């Protein structure tokens, strides 16, 4: 299972990368805005800075919503670095754009997936990743994890190469349950990854080991 971090914050990306478990980064226009990144040149420079930190797979989202615009923007984004994965929204022209990029050998991440039908379309078009937003589904009383399970089942049944990238992951149990049901990738905030470290018995056990060692080793 791959771990992606869902942020445009360079410090957080560095921290996750230094932990040695990071496989990629996802961003979106809201996350870029949160970091105050605006203007085409600054956006490109920021994506390059992210690519310089990680080994591969940096999702960069197009803003255009028409086919020609998405192709133009996606090509520009792909030129920034070989690590870029072009992120395309699940809309009609988006499906066509995914098909086009697939034929050009450019990797895509189909975003804003909220149903298994959408995931099926994206896979048929040749998306490298689909991003079902599980937290946003949970927010409106739909079961996000159930959607991941359905998509994993469909892709396995038909042997689709598209990877299921669970997105909008809010807490460690989301991540663990995604692992249990076979999501290929999870993208989440840094605190969800570091949250996996925590267990009170680890803390008390380590404190006891160190205390016992100190007892017989002091003078
Ligand atoms: C995925 O690629 C999105 O950037 C992200 O996971 C959305 O998460 P949110 O619902 O917490 O905004």
mmCIF file of C-alpha atoms and ligand atoms in Angstrom:
data_model
loop_
_atom_site.group_PDB
_atom_site.id
_atom_site.type_symbol
_atom_site.label_atom_id
_atom_site.label_comp_id
_atom_site.label_asym_id
_atom_site.label_seq_id
_atom_site.Cartn_x
_atom_site.Cartn_y
_atom_site.Cartn_z
ATOM 1 C CA UNK A 1 0.000 0.000 0.000
ATOM 2 C CA UNK A 2 1.307 3.436 -0.897
ATOM 3 C CA UNK A 3 1.159 6.509 1.343
ATOM 4 C CA UNK A 4 0.692 9.905 -0.305
ATOM 5 C CA UNK A 5 0.529 13.145 1.652
ATOM 6 C CA UNK A 6 -2.377 15.462 0.839
ATOM 7 C CA UNK A 7 -0.873 18.927 1.168
ATOM 8 C CA UNK A 8 1.021 21.660 -0.668
ATOM 9 C CA UNK A 9 2.966 22.577 2.480
ATOM 10 C CA UNK A 10 6.681 22.010 1.843
ATOM 11 C CA UNK A 11 7.607 21.535 5.541
ATOM 12 C CA UNK A 12 4.995 18.816 5.976
ATOM 13 C CA UNK A 13 6.114 17.091 2.763
ATOM 14 C CA UNK A 14 9.745 17.192 4.019
ATOM 15 C CA UNK A 15 8.693 15.756 7.387
ATOM 16 C CA UNK A 16 6.721 12.884 5.827
ATOM 17 C CA UNK A 17 9.525 12.165 3.361
ATOM 18 C CA UNK A 18 12.145 12.124 6.137
ATOM 19 C CA UNK A 19 10.100 9.480 7.944
ATOM 20 C CA UNK A 20 10.935 7.214 4.994
ATOM 21 C CA UNK A 21 7.411 6.054 4.211
ATOM 22 C CA UNK A 22 6.217 8.576 1.640
ATOM 23 C CA UNK A 23 5.365 7.435 -1.892
ATOM 24 C CA UNK A 24 3.882 10.618 -3.336
ATOM 25 C CA UNK A 25 1.966 13.877 -2.909
ATOM 26 C CA UNK A 26 -1.513 15.036 -3.873
ATOM 27 C CA UNK A 27 -2.483 18.677 -4.096
ATOM 28 C CA UNK A 28 -5.619 20.469 -5.211
ATOM 29 C CA UNK A 29 -6.461 24.120 -5.903
ATOM 30 C CA UNK A 30 -7.735 24.601 -2.324
ATOM 31 C CA UNK A 31 -4.493 23.234 -0.823
ATOM 32 C CA UNK A 32 -2.425 25.499 -3.121
ATOM 33 C CA UNK A 33 -4.555 28.489 -2.091
ATOM 34 C CA UNK A 34 -4.050 27.560 1.590
ATOM 35 C CA UNK A 35 -0.297 28.020 1.054
ATOM 36 C CA UNK A 36 -0.957 31.372 -0.653
ATOM 37 C CA UNK A 37 0.381 30.174 -4.027
ATOM 38 C CA UNK A 38 -1.075 32.179 -6.915
ATOM 39 C CA UNK A 39 -0.161 33.015 -10.524
ATOM 40 C CA UNK A 40 0.917 30.467 -13.145
ATOM 41 C CA UNK A 41 4.633 30.947 -12.608
ATOM 42 C CA UNK A 42 4.449 30.616 -8.817
ATOM 43 C CA UNK A 43 2.204 27.576 -9.116
ATOM 44 C CA UNK A 44 4.682 25.904 -11.491
ATOM 45 C CA UNK A 45 7.622 26.789 -9.229
ATOM 46 C CA UNK A 46 5.789 25.354 -6.231
ATOM 47 C CA UNK A 47 5.079 22.072 -8.012
ATOM 48 C CA UNK A 48 8.757 21.917 -8.972
ATOM 49 C CA UNK A 49 9.743 22.487 -5.324
ATOM 50 C CA UNK A 50 7.473 19.596 -4.289
ATOM 51 C CA UNK A 51 8.963 17.360 -7.009
ATOM 52 C CA UNK A 52 12.440 18.183 -5.709
ATOM 53 C CA UNK A 53 11.547 16.749 -2.288
ATOM 54 C CA UNK A 54 9.911 13.429 -3.215
ATOM 55 C CA UNK A 55 10.867 10.487 -5.430
ATOM 56 C CA UNK A 56 7.773 10.396 -7.677
ATOM 57 C CA UNK A 57 4.017 10.888 -8.136
ATOM 58 C CA UNK A 58 3.071 14.493 -7.499
ATOM 59 C CA UNK A 59 -0.573 15.141 -8.434
ATOM 60 C CA UNK A 60 -1.093 18.609 -9.922
ATOM 61 C CA UNK A 61 -4.662 19.596 -10.769
ATOM 62 C CA UNK A 62 -5.899 21.378 -13.888
ATOM 63 C CA UNK A 63 -8.193 24.362 -13.432
ATOM 64 C CA UNK A 64 -9.805 24.237 -16.885
ATOM 65 C CA UNK A 65 -13.055 22.312 -17.232
ATOM 66 C CA UNK A 66 -13.202 22.047 -21.038
ATOM 67 C CA UNK A 67 -11.336 19.399 -23.050
ATOM 68 C CA UNK A 68 -8.940 21.746 -24.899
ATOM 69 C CA UNK A 69 -8.157 23.686 -21.737
ATOM 70 C CA UNK A 70 -7.471 20.537 -19.731
ATOM 71 C CA UNK A 71 -5.176 19.186 -22.458
ATOM 72 C CA UNK A 72 -3.290 22.491 -22.681
ATOM 73 C CA UNK A 73 -2.903 22.826 -18.909
ATOM 74 C CA UNK A 74 -2.174 19.148 -18.355
ATOM 75 C CA UNK A 75 0.638 19.223 -20.923
ATOM 76 C CA UNK A 76 2.130 22.312 -19.242
ATOM 77 C CA UNK A 77 1.939 20.617 -15.832
ATOM 78 C CA UNK A 78 3.498 17.390 -17.165
ATOM 79 C CA UNK A 79 6.405 19.424 -18.572
ATOM 80 C CA UNK A 80 7.359 20.681 -15.079
ATOM 81 C CA UNK A 81 8.802 17.312 -14.053
ATOM 82 C CA UNK A 82 8.529 13.605 -14.885
ATOM 83 C CA UNK A 83 7.128 13.092 -11.375
ATOM 84 C CA UNK A 84 3.931 15.009 -12.180
ATOM 85 C CA UNK A 85 0.610 13.137 -12.382
ATOM 86 C CA UNK A 86 -2.066 15.305 -14.030
ATOM 87 C CA UNK A 87 -5.151 15.533 -11.838
ATOM 88 C CA UNK A 88 -8.407 15.753 -13.794
ATOM 89 C CA UNK A 89 -11.944 16.198 -12.421
ATOM 90 C CA UNK A 90 -14.614 13.527 -13.026
ATOM 91 C CA UNK A 91 -16.625 15.381 -15.652
ATOM 92 C CA UNK A 92 -17.441 14.501 -19.272
ATOM 93 C CA UNK A 93 -14.537 16.436 -20.796
ATOM 94 C CA UNK A 94 -12.345 15.113 -18.000
ATOM 95 C CA UNK A 95 -12.990 11.524 -19.109
ATOM 96 C CA UNK A 96 -12.016 12.494 -22.676
ATOM 97 C CA UNK A 97 -8.885 14.222 -21.379
ATOM 98 C CA UNK A 98 -7.903 11.130 -19.358
ATOM 99 C CA UNK A 99 -8.251 9.018 -22.502
ATOM 100 C CA UNK A 100 -6.079 11.498 -24.413
ATOM 101 C CA UNK A 101 -3.346 11.607 -21.740
ATOM 102 C CA UNK A 102 -3.406 7.803 -21.499
ATOM 103 C CA UNK A 103 -2.667 7.573 -25.226
ATOM 104 C CA UNK A 104 0.189 10.073 -24.760
ATOM 105 C CA UNK A 105 1.703 8.099 -21.860
ATOM 106 C CA UNK A 106 0.961 10.886 -19.344
ATOM 107 C CA UNK A 107 -0.234 9.648 -15.944
ATOM 108 C CA UNK A 108 -3.553 10.925 -14.584
ATOM 109 C CA UNK A 109 -5.410 11.018 -11.283
ATOM 110 C CA UNK A 110 -9.179 11.306 -11.728
ATOM 111 C CA UNK A 111 -10.429 13.374 -8.802
ATOM 112 C CA UNK A 112 -13.815 14.051 -7.173
ATOM 113 C CA UNK A 113 -14.988 10.437 -7.445
ATOM 114 C CA UNK A 114 -18.133 9.793 -5.414
ATOM 115 C CA UNK A 115 -19.613 6.663 -7.049
ATOM 116 C CA UNK A 116 -18.452 3.322 -8.407
ATOM 117 C CA UNK A 117 -19.944 4.242 -11.814
ATOM 118 C CA UNK A 118 -17.621 7.250 -12.001
ATOM 119 C CA UNK A 119 -14.687 5.034 -11.016
ATOM 120 C CA UNK A 120 -15.619 2.569 -13.751
ATOM 121 C CA UNK A 121 -15.683 5.340 -16.385
ATOM 122 C CA UNK A 122 -12.304 6.681 -15.263
ATOM 123 C CA UNK A 123 -10.752 3.206 -15.415
ATOM 124 C CA UNK A 124 -12.219 2.594 -18.893
ATOM 125 C CA UNK A 125 -10.629 5.868 -20.038
ATOM 126 C CA UNK A 126 -7.247 4.721 -18.695
ATOM 127 C CA UNK A 127 -6.779 6.773 -15.520
ATOM 128 C CA UNK A 128 -3.649 5.844 -13.572
ATOM 129 C CA UNK A 129 -5.434 6.609 -10.276
ATOM 130 C CA UNK A 130 -8.998 7.319 -9.169
ATOM 131 C CA UNK A 131 -9.555 9.408 -6.058
ATOM 132 C CA UNK A 132 -12.771 8.545 -4.186
ATOM 133 C CA UNK A 133 -13.313 11.175 -1.436
ATOM 134 C CA UNK A 134 -14.301 9.085 1.569
ATOM 135 C CA UNK A 135 -14.373 11.803 4.252
ATOM 136 C CA UNK A 136 -16.684 14.018 2.215
ATOM 137 C CA UNK A 137 -19.058 11.063 1.724
ATOM 138 C CA UNK A 138 -19.017 10.279 5.456
ATOM 139 C CA UNK A 139 -19.796 13.977 6.092
ATOM 140 C CA UNK A 140 -23.143 13.572 4.336
ATOM 141 C CA UNK A 141 -24.024 10.154 5.820
ATOM 142 C CA UNK A 142 -22.855 8.010 2.904
ATOM 143 C CA UNK A 143 -20.370 5.242 3.641
ATOM 144 C CA UNK A 144 -17.021 6.280 2.103
ATOM 145 C CA UNK A 145 -15.279 3.012 2.915
ATOM 146 C CA UNK A 146 -18.055 1.015 1.281
ATOM 147 C CA UNK A 147 -17.333 2.915 -1.932
ATOM 148 C CA UNK A 148 -13.640 1.985 -1.743
ATOM 149 C CA UNK A 149 -14.643 -1.656 -1.260
ATOM 150 C CA UNK A 150 -16.963 -1.551 -4.313
ATOM 151 C CA UNK A 151 -14.322 0.011 -6.561
ATOM 152 C CA UNK A 152 -11.607 -2.423 -5.419
ATOM 153 C CA UNK A 153 -14.007 -5.291 -6.179
ATOM 154 C CA UNK A 154 -14.895 -3.985 -9.661
ATOM 155 C CA UNK A 155 -11.258 -3.327 -10.603
ATOM 156 C CA UNK A 156 -10.160 -6.756 -9.374
ATOM 157 C CA UNK A 157 -13.015 -8.501 -11.202
ATOM 158 C CA UNK A 158 -12.065 -6.969 -14.541
ATOM 159 C CA UNK A 159 -8.327 -6.602 -14.038
ATOM 160 C CA UNK A 160 -8.256 -2.802 -14.466
ATOM 161 C CA UNK A 161 -4.766 -1.375 -13.996
ATOM 162 C CA UNK A 162 -6.162 1.853 -12.445
ATOM 163 C CA UNK A 163 -5.131 2.213 -8.794
ATOM 164 C CA UNK A 164 -7.640 3.103 -6.083
ATOM 165 C CA UNK A 165 -6.327 6.187 -4.290
ATOM 166 C CA UNK A 166 -8.463 6.749 -1.196
ATOM 167 C CA UNK A 167 -8.714 10.532 -0.679
ATOM 168 C CA UNK A 168 -10.345 12.886 1.809
ATOM 169 C CA UNK A 169 -8.960 10.627 4.532
ATOM 170 C CA UNK A 170 -9.594 12.260 7.904
ATOM 171 C CA UNK A 171 -8.175 9.956 10.589
ATOM 172 C CA UNK A 172 -6.027 6.903 11.249
ATOM 173 C CA UNK A 173 -8.984 4.468 11.251
ATOM 174 C CA UNK A 174 -9.867 5.579 7.722
ATOM 175 C CA UNK A 175 -6.316 4.721 6.681
ATOM 176 C CA UNK A 176 -6.264 1.356 8.476
ATOM 177 C CA UNK A 177 -9.661 0.338 7.094
ATOM 178 C CA UNK A 178 -8.567 1.360 3.590
ATOM 179 C CA UNK A 179 -5.572 -0.951 4.054
ATOM 180 C CA UNK A 180 -7.865 -3.772 5.202
ATOM 181 C CA UNK A 181 -10.121 -3.488 2.166
ATOM 182 C CA UNK A 182 -7.316 -3.248 -0.350
ATOM 183 C CA UNK A 183 -7.019 0.401 -1.437
ATOM 184 C CA UNK A 184 -3.792 0.719 -3.439
ATOM 185 C CA UNK A 185 -2.979 4.189 -2.105
ATOM 186 C CA UNK A 186 -4.144 6.479 0.684
ATOM 187 C CA UNK A 187 -3.614 10.211 0.577
ATOM 188 C CA UNK A 188 -3.978 12.037 3.875
ATOM 189 C CA UNK A 189 -2.713 14.898 6.033
ATOM 190 C CA UNK A 190 0.615 14.438 7.886
ATOM 191 C CA UNK A 191 -1.174 13.997 11.221
ATOM 192 C CA UNK A 192 -2.914 10.852 9.952
ATOM 193 C CA UNK A 193 0.426 9.256 9.036
ATOM 194 C CA UNK A 194 2.141 10.245 12.292
ATOM 195 C CA UNK A 195 -1.020 9.200 14.184
ATOM 196 C CA UNK A 196 -0.143 5.606 13.286
ATOM 197 C CA UNK A 197 2.866 5.867 15.607
ATOM 198 C CA UNK A 198 0.793 6.329 18.723
ATOM 199 C CA UNK A 199 0.110 3.689 21.354
ATOM 200 C CA UNK A 200 0.148 4.282 25.126
ATOM 201 C CA UNK A 201 1.586 0.803 25.741
ATOM 202 C CA UNK A 202 4.547 1.628 23.483
ATOM 203 C CA UNK A 203 5.196 4.791 25.512
ATOM 204 C CA UNK A 204 4.848 3.125 28.936
ATOM 205 C CA UNK A 205 6.780 0.036 27.782
ATOM 206 C CA UNK A 206 9.689 2.134 26.540
ATOM 207 C CA UNK A 207 9.720 4.228 29.729
ATOM 208 C CA UNK A 208 9.921 0.993 31.772
ATOM 209 C CA UNK A 209 12.743 -0.456 29.631
ATOM 210 C CA UNK A 210 14.788 2.727 30.001
ATOM 211 C CA UNK A 211 14.120 2.927 33.761
ATOM 212 C CA UNK A 212 15.164 -0.725 34.281
ATOM 213 C CA UNK A 213 18.296 -0.217 32.201
ATOM 214 C CA UNK A 214 19.183 2.921 34.179
ATOM 215 C CA UNK A 215 18.732 1.100 37.525
ATOM 216 C CA UNK A 216 21.537 -1.375 36.876
ATOM 217 C CA UNK A 217 23.733 0.863 34.758
ATOM 218 C CA UNK A 218 24.010 3.946 36.975
ATOM 219 C CA UNK A 219 27.441 3.745 38.693
HETATM 220 C C1 LIG B 1 -7.540 14.469 -2.891
HETATM 221 O O1 LIG B 1 -6.750 14.407 -3.792
HETATM 222 C C2 LIG B 1 -7.996 15.723 -2.277
HETATM 223 O O2 LIG B 1 -6.943 16.644 -2.354
HETATM 224 C C3 LIG B 1 -8.327 15.592 -0.825
HETATM 225 O O3 LIG B 1 -8.068 14.318 -0.311
HETATM 226 C C4 LIG B 1 -9.590 16.222 -0.402
HETATM 227 O O4 LIG B 1 -9.714 16.089 0.996
HETATM 228 P P1 LIG B 1 -10.705 16.974 1.883
HETATM 229 O O5 LIG B 1 -12.072 16.430 1.745
HETATM 230 O O6 LIG B 1 -10.176 16.808 3.279
HETATM 231 O O7 LIG B 1 -10.592 18.387 1.367
#
